[in-house]
PDB file of C-alpha atoms in Angstrom:
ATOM      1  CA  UNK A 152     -35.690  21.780  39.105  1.00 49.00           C
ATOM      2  CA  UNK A 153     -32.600  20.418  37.181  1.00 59.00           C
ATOM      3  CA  UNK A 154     -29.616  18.848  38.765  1.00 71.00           C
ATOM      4  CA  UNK A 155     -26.200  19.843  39.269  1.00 66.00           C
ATOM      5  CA  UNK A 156     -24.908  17.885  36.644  1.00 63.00           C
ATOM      6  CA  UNK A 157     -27.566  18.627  33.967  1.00 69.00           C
ATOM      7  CA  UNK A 158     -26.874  21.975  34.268  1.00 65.00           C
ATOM      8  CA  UNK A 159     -23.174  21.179  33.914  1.00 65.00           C
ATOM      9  CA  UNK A 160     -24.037  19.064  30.635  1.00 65.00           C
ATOM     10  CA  UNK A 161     -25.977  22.018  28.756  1.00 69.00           C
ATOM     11  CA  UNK A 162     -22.634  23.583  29.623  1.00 68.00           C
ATOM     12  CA  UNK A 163     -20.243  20.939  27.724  1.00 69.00           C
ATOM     13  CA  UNK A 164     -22.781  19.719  24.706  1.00 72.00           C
ATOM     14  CA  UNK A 165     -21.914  23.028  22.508  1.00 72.00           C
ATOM     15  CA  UNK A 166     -18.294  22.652  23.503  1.00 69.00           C
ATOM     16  CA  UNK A 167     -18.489  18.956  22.047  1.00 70.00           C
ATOM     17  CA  UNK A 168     -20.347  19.912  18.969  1.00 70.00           C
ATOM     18  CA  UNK A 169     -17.763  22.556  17.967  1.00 70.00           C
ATOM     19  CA  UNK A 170     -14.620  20.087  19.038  1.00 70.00           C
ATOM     20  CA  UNK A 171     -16.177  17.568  16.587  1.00 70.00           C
ATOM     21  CA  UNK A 172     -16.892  19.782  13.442  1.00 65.00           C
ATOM     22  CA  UNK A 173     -13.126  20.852  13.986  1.00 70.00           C
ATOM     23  CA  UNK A 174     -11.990  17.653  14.080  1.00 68.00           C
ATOM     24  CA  UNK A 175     -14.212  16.566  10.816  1.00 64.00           C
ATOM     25  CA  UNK A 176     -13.093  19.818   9.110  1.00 68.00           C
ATOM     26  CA  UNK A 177      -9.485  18.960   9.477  1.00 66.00           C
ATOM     27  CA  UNK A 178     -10.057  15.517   8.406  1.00 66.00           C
ATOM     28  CA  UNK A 179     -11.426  15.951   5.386  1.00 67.00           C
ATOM     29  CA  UNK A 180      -8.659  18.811   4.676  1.00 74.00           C
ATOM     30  CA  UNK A 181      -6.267  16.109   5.174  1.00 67.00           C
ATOM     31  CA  UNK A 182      -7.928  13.631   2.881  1.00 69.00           C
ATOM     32  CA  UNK A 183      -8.381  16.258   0.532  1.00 73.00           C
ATOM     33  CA  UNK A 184      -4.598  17.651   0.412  1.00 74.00           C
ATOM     34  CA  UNK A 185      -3.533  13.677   0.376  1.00 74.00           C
ATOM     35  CA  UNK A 186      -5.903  12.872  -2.904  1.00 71.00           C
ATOM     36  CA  UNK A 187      -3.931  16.263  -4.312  1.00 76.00           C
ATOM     37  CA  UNK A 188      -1.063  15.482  -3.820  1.00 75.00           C
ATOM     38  CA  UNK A 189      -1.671  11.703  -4.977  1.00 72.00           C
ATOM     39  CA  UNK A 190      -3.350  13.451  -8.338  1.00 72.00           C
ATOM     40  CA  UNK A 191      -0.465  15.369  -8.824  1.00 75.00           C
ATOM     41  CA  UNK A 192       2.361  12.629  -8.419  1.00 74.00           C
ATOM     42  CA  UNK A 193       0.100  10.494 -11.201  1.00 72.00           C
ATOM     43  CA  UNK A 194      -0.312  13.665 -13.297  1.00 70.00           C
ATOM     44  CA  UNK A 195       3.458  14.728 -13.711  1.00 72.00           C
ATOM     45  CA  UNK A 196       4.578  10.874 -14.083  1.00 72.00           C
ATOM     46  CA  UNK A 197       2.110   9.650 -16.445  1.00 67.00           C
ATOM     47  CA  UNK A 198       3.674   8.871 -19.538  1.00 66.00           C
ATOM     48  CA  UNK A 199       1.929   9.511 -23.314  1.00 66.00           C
ATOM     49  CA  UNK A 200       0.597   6.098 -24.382  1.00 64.00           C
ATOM     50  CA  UNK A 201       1.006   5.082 -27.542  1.00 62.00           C
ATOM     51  CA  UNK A 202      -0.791   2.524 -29.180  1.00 66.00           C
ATOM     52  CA  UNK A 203       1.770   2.360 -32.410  1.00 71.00           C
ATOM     53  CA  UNK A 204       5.861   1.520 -32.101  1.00 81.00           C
ATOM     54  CA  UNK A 205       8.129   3.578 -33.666  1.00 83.00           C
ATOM     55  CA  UNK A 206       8.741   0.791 -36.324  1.00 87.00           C
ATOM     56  CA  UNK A 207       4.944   0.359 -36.955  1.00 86.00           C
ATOM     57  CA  UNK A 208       4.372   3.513 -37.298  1.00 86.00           C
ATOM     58  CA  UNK A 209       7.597   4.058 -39.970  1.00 88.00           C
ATOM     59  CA  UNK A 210       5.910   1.396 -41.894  1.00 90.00           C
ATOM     60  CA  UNK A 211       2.834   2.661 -41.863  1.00 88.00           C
ATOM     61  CA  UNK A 212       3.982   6.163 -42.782  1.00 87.00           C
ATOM     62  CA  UNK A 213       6.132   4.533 -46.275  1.00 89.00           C
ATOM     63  CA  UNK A 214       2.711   2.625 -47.078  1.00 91.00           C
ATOM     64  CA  UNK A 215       1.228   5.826 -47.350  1.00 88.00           C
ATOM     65  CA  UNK A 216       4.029   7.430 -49.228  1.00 87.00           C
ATOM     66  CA  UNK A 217       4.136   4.383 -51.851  1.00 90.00           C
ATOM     67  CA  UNK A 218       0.128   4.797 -52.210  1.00 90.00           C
ATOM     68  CA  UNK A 219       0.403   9.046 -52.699  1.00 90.00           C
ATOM     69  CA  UNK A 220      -1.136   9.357 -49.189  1.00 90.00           C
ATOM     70  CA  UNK A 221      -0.287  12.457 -47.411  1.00 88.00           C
ATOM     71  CA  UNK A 222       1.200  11.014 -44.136  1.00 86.00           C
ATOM     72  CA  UNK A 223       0.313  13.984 -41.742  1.00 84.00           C
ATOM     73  CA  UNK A 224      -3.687  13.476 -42.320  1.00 86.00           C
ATOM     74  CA  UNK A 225      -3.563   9.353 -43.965  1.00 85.00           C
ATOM     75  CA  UNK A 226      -5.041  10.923 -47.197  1.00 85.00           C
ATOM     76  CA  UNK A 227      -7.990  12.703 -45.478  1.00 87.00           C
ATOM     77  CA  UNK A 228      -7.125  15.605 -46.583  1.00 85.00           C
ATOM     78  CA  UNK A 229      -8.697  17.137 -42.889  1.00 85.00           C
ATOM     79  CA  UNK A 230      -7.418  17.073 -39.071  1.00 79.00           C
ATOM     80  CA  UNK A 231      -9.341  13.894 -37.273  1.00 76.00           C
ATOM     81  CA  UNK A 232     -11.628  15.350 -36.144  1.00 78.00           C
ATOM     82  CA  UNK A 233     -12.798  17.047 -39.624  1.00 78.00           C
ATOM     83  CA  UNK A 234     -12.799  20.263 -38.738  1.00 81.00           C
ATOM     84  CA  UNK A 235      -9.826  21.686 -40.633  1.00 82.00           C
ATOM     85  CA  UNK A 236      -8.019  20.883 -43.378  1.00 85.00           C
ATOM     86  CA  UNK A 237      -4.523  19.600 -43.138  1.00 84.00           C
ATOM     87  CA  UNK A 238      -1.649  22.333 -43.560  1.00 83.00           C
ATOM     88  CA  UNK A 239       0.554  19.487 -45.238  1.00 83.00           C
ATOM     89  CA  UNK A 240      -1.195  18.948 -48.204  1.00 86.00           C
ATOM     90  CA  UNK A 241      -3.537  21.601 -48.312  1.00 85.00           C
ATOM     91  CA  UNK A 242      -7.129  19.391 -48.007  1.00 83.00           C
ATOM     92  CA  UNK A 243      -6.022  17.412 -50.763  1.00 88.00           C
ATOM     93  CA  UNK A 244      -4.624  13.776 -49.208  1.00 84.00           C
ATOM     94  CA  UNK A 245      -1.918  13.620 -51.301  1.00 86.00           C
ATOM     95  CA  UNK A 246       1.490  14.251 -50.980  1.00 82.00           C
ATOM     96  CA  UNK A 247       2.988  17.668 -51.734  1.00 66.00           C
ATOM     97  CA  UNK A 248       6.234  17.475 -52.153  1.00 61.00           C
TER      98      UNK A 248
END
């Protein structure tokens, strides 16, 4: 025979069960629309970095005029990561005036 209040637990465990997956599911929504909209602040300030002034990179672009680099490419002649050739001087490194 089971008691009163056993009878009234079975009742009340599924209720619990469901109140706490609610209450995790909106939790994590939360922490998940808080880490987008962190993401998206950092995203839309961020700022390109650039290793090179505007000065330094003036003086390195004359060096490679005074040497007959093509500037675009430093003389390669291709894109950085080799896999086409540079539209400035047409794969050759050197300037084309």
């Amino acid at each position: 025979m089971t008691s009163f209040l056993e009878k009234k637990m079975r009742g009340w465990i599924p209720l619990v069960a469901f109140s706490m997956c609610i209450s995790l599911t909106s939790c994590a929504e939360l922490f998940s629309s808080i880490v987008e909209d962190d993401m998206t602040v950092a995203l839309n300030n961020a700022k390109p970095k650039s290793s090179k002034s505007k000065k330094a990179k003036e003086k390195e672009e004359k060096q490679l005029r005074q040497e007959g680099k093509c500037p675009v490419c430093h003389g390669m002649g291709k894109t950085p990561d080799g896999l086409y050739t540079c539209s400035k001087c047409n794969g050759t490194g050197k300037i084309s005036e």
